[in-house]
GROMACS .gro file of C-alpha atoms in nm:
model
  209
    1UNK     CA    1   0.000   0.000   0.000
    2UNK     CA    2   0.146   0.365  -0.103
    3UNK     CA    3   0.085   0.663   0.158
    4UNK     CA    4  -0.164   0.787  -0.115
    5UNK     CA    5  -0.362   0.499  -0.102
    6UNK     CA    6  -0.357   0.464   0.306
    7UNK     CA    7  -0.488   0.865   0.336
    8UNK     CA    8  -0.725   0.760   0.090
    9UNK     CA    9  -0.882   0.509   0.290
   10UNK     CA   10  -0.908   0.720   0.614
   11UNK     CA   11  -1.041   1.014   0.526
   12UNK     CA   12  -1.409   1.079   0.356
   13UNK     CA   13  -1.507   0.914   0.060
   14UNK     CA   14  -1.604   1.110  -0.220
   15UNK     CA   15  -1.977   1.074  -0.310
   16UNK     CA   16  -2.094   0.838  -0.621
   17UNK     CA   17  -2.155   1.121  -0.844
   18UNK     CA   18  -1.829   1.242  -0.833
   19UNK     CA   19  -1.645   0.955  -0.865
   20UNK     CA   20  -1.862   0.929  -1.199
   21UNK     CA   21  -1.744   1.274  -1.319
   22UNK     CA   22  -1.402   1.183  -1.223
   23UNK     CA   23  -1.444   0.868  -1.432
   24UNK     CA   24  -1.600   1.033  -1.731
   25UNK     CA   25  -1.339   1.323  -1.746
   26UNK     CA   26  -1.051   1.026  -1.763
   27UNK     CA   27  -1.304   0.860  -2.074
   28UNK     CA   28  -1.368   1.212  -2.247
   29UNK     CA   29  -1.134   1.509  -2.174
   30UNK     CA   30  -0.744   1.556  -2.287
   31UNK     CA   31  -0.550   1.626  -2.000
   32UNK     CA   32  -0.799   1.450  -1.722
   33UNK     CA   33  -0.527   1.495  -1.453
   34UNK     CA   34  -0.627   1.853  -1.406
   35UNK     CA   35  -0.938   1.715  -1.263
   36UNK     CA   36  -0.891   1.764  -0.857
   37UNK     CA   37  -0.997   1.411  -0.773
   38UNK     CA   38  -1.106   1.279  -0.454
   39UNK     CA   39  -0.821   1.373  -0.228
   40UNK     CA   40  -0.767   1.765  -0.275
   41UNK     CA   41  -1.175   1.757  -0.361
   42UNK     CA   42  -1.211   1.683   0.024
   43UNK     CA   43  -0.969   1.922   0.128
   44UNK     CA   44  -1.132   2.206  -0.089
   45UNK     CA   45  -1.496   2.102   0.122
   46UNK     CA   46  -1.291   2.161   0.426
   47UNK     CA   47  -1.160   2.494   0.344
   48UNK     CA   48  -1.462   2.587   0.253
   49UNK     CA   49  -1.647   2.467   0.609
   50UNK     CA   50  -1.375   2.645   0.787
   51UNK     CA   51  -1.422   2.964   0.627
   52UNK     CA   52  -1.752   2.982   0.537
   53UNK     CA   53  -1.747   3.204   0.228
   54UNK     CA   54  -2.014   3.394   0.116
   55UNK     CA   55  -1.903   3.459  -0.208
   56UNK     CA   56  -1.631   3.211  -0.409
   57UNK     CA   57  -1.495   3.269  -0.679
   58UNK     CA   58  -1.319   2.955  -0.925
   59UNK     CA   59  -1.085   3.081  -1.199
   60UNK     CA   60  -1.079   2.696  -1.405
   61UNK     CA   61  -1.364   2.505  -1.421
   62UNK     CA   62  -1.271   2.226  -1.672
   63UNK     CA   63  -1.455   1.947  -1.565
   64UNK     CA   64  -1.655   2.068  -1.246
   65UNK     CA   65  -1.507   1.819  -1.013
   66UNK     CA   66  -1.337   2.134  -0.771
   67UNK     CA   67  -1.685   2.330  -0.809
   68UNK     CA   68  -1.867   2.053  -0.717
   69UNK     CA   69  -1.628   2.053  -0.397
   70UNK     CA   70  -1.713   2.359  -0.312
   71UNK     CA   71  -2.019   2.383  -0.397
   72UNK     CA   72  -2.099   2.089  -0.110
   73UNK     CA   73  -1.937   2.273   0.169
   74UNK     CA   74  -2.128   2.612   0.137
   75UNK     CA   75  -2.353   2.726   0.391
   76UNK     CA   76  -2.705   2.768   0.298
   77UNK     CA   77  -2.761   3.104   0.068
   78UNK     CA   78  -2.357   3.101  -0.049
   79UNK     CA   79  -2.320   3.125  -0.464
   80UNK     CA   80  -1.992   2.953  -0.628
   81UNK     CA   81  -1.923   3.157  -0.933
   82UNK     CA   82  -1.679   2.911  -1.178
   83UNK     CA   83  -1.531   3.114  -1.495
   84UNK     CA   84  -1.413   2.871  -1.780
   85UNK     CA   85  -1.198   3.025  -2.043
   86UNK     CA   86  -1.244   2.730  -2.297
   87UNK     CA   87  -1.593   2.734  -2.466
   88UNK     CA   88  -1.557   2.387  -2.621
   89UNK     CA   89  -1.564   2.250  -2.221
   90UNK     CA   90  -1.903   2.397  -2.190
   91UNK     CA   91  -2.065   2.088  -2.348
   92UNK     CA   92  -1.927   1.836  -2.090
   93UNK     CA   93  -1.897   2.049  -1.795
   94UNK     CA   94  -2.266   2.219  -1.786
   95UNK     CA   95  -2.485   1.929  -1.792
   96UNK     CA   96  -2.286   1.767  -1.424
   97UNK     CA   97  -2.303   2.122  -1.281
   98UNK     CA   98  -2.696   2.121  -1.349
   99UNK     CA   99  -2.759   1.759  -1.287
  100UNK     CA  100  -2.587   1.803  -0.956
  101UNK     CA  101  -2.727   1.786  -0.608
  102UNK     CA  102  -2.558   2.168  -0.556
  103UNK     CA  103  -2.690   2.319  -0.917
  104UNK     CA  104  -2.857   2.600  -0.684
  105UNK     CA  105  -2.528   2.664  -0.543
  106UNK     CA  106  -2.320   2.702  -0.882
  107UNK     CA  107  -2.319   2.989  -1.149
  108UNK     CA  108  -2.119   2.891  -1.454
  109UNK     CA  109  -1.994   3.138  -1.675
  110UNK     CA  110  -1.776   3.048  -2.008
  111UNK     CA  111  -1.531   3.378  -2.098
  112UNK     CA  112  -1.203   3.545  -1.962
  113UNK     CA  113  -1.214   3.596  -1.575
  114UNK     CA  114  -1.009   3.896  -1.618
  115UNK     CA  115  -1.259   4.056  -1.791
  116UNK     CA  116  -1.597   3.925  -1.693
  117UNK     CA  117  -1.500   3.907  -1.305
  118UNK     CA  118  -1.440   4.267  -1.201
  119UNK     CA  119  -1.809   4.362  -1.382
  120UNK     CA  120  -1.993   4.114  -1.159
  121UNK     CA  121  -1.959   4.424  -0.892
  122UNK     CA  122  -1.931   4.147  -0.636
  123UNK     CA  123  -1.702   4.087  -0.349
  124UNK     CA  124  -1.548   3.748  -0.228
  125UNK     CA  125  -1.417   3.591   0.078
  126UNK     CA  126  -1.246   3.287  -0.113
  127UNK     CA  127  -1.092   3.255  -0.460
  128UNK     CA  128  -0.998   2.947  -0.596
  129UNK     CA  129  -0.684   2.991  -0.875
  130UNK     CA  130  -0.640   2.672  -1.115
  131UNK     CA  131  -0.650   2.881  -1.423
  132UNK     CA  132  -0.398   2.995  -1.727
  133UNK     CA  133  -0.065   2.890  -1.527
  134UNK     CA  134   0.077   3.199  -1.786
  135UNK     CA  135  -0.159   3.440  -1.652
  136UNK     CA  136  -0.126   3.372  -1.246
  137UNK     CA  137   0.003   3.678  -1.171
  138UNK     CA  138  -0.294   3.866  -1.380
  139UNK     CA  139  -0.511   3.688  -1.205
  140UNK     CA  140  -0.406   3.714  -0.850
  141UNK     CA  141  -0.400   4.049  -0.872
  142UNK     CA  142  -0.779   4.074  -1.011
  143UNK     CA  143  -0.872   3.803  -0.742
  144UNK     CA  144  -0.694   4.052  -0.451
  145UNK     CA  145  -0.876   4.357  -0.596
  146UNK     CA  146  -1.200   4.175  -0.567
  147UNK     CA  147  -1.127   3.969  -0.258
  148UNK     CA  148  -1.226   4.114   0.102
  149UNK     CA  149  -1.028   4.167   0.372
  150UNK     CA  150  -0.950   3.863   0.563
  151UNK     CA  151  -1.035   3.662   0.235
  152UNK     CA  152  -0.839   3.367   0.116
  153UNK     CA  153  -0.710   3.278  -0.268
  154UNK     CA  154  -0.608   2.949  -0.284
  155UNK     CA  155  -0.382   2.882  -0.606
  156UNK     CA  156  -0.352   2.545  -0.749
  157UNK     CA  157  -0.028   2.385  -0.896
  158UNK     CA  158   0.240   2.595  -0.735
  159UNK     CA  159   0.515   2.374  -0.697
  160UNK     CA  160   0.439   2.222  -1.053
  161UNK     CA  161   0.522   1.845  -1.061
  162UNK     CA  162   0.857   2.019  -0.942
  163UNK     CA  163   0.968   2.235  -1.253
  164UNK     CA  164   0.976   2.546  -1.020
  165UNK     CA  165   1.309   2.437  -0.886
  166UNK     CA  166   1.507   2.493  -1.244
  167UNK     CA  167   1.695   2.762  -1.232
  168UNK     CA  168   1.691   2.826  -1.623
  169UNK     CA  169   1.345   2.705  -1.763
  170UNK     CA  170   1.316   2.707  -2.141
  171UNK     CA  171   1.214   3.053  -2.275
  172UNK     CA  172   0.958   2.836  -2.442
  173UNK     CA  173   0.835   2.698  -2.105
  174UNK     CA  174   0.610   3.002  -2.000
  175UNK     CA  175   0.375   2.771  -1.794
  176UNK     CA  176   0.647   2.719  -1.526
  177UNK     CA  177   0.803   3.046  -1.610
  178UNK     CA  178   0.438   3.165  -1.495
  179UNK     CA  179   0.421   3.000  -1.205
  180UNK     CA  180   0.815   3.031  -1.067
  181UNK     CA  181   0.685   3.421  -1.133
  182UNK     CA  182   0.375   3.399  -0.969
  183UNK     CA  183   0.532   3.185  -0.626
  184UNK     CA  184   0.869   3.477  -0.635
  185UNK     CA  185   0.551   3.777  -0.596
  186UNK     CA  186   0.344   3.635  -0.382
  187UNK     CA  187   0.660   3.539  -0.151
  188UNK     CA  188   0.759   3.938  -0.127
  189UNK     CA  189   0.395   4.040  -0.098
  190UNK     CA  190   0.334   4.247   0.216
  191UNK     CA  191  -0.010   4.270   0.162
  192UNK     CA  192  -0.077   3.884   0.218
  193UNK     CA  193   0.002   3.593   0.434
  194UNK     CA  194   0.072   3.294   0.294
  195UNK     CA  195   0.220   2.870   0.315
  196UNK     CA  196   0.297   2.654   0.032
  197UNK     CA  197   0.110   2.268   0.157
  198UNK     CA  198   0.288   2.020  -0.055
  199UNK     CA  199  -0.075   1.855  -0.153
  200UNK     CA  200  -0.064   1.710  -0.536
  201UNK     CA  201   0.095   1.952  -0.724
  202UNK     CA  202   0.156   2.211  -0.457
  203UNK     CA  203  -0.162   2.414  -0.298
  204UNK     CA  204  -0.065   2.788  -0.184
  205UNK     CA  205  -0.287   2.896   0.080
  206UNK     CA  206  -0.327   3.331   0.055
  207UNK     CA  207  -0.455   3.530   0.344
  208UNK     CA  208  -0.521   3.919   0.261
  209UNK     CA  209  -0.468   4.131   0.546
   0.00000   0.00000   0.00000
């Protein structure tokens, strides 16, 4: 047994209809591991418990398996608003948002959260990065314009299956370049407080003072 398989077993299991959607994005969708799969699904319900948001905000839908996530943990009268950039994941990802216990919950927008976010005139208490790796610092400093004081971003991917210890990435690697970026501002940022958890692919946890 692997120490992924043994925290597997003791900690919540993730409901049937997920593990369906986790299923069908591994049958359908290029690039299924994006998916956040049963593991860091259950820690975003936690978060989510412990700081009961009235307002989220997901930058990265793809397949609906994080929104879903968070979408279980709200309180009663909390909205999840998930921005997807690519239009051709609107066919797949719509129909389990809908068909899901927590449709009430969910607003689903397809178009540029850069753009669309800042005209929704809202404020939020929890953002939830797993967007454009490229465009992490663009969009942590939209999600800290819009986020309220004492409100948490939590940015997926930061350590990067590892990359972000080359010194010298590839000019033509501007994913990691992105995110070795993104992890050098938000360590200098005075305006934040913030921990790196070594969870899947690295999970920074963002505090705005």
């Amino acid at each position: 047994m692997t120490i992924d398989e043994y925290i597997l077993r003791h900690i919540d299991p993730e409901s049937e209809y997920l593990h369906a959607l986790y299923r069908d994005t591994h049958l359908k969708l290029l690039y299924p591991r994006m998916a956040s799969g049963h593991l860091q699904g259950r820690m975003l319900k936690m978060f989510v418990r412990m700081i009961r948001p009235r307002q989220v905000l997901e930058i990265g839908t793809y397949s609906g398996y994080s929104a879903l996530c968070i979408a279980e943990g709200l309180p009663e009268g909390s909205q999840l608003h998930t921005f997807e950039i690519n239009d051709e994941q609107e066919d797949f990802t719509r129909p389990w948002l809908e068909g899901s216990p927590y449709a009430d919950r969910i607003k689903f927008y397809i178009g540029d959260a850069l753009k669309r976010v800042p005209k929704l005139g809202l404020t939020f208490d929890l953002v939830f990065m797993d967007g454009d790796k490229r465009k992490y610092i663009d969009y942590y400093e939209m999600a800290l314009s819009v986020l309220s004081p004492g409100g948490y971003i939590l940015a997926d991917n930061t350590l990067w299956d590892s990359h972000v210890l080359e010194e010298h990435p590839r000019s033509s690697d501007l994913q990691t370049l992105g995110i070795k970026a993104f992890n050098d501002l938000v360590a200098q940022d005075g305006r934040v407080e913030k921990v790196i958890l070594p969870l899947r692919d690295g999970l920074t946890i963002i505090y705005k003072k």
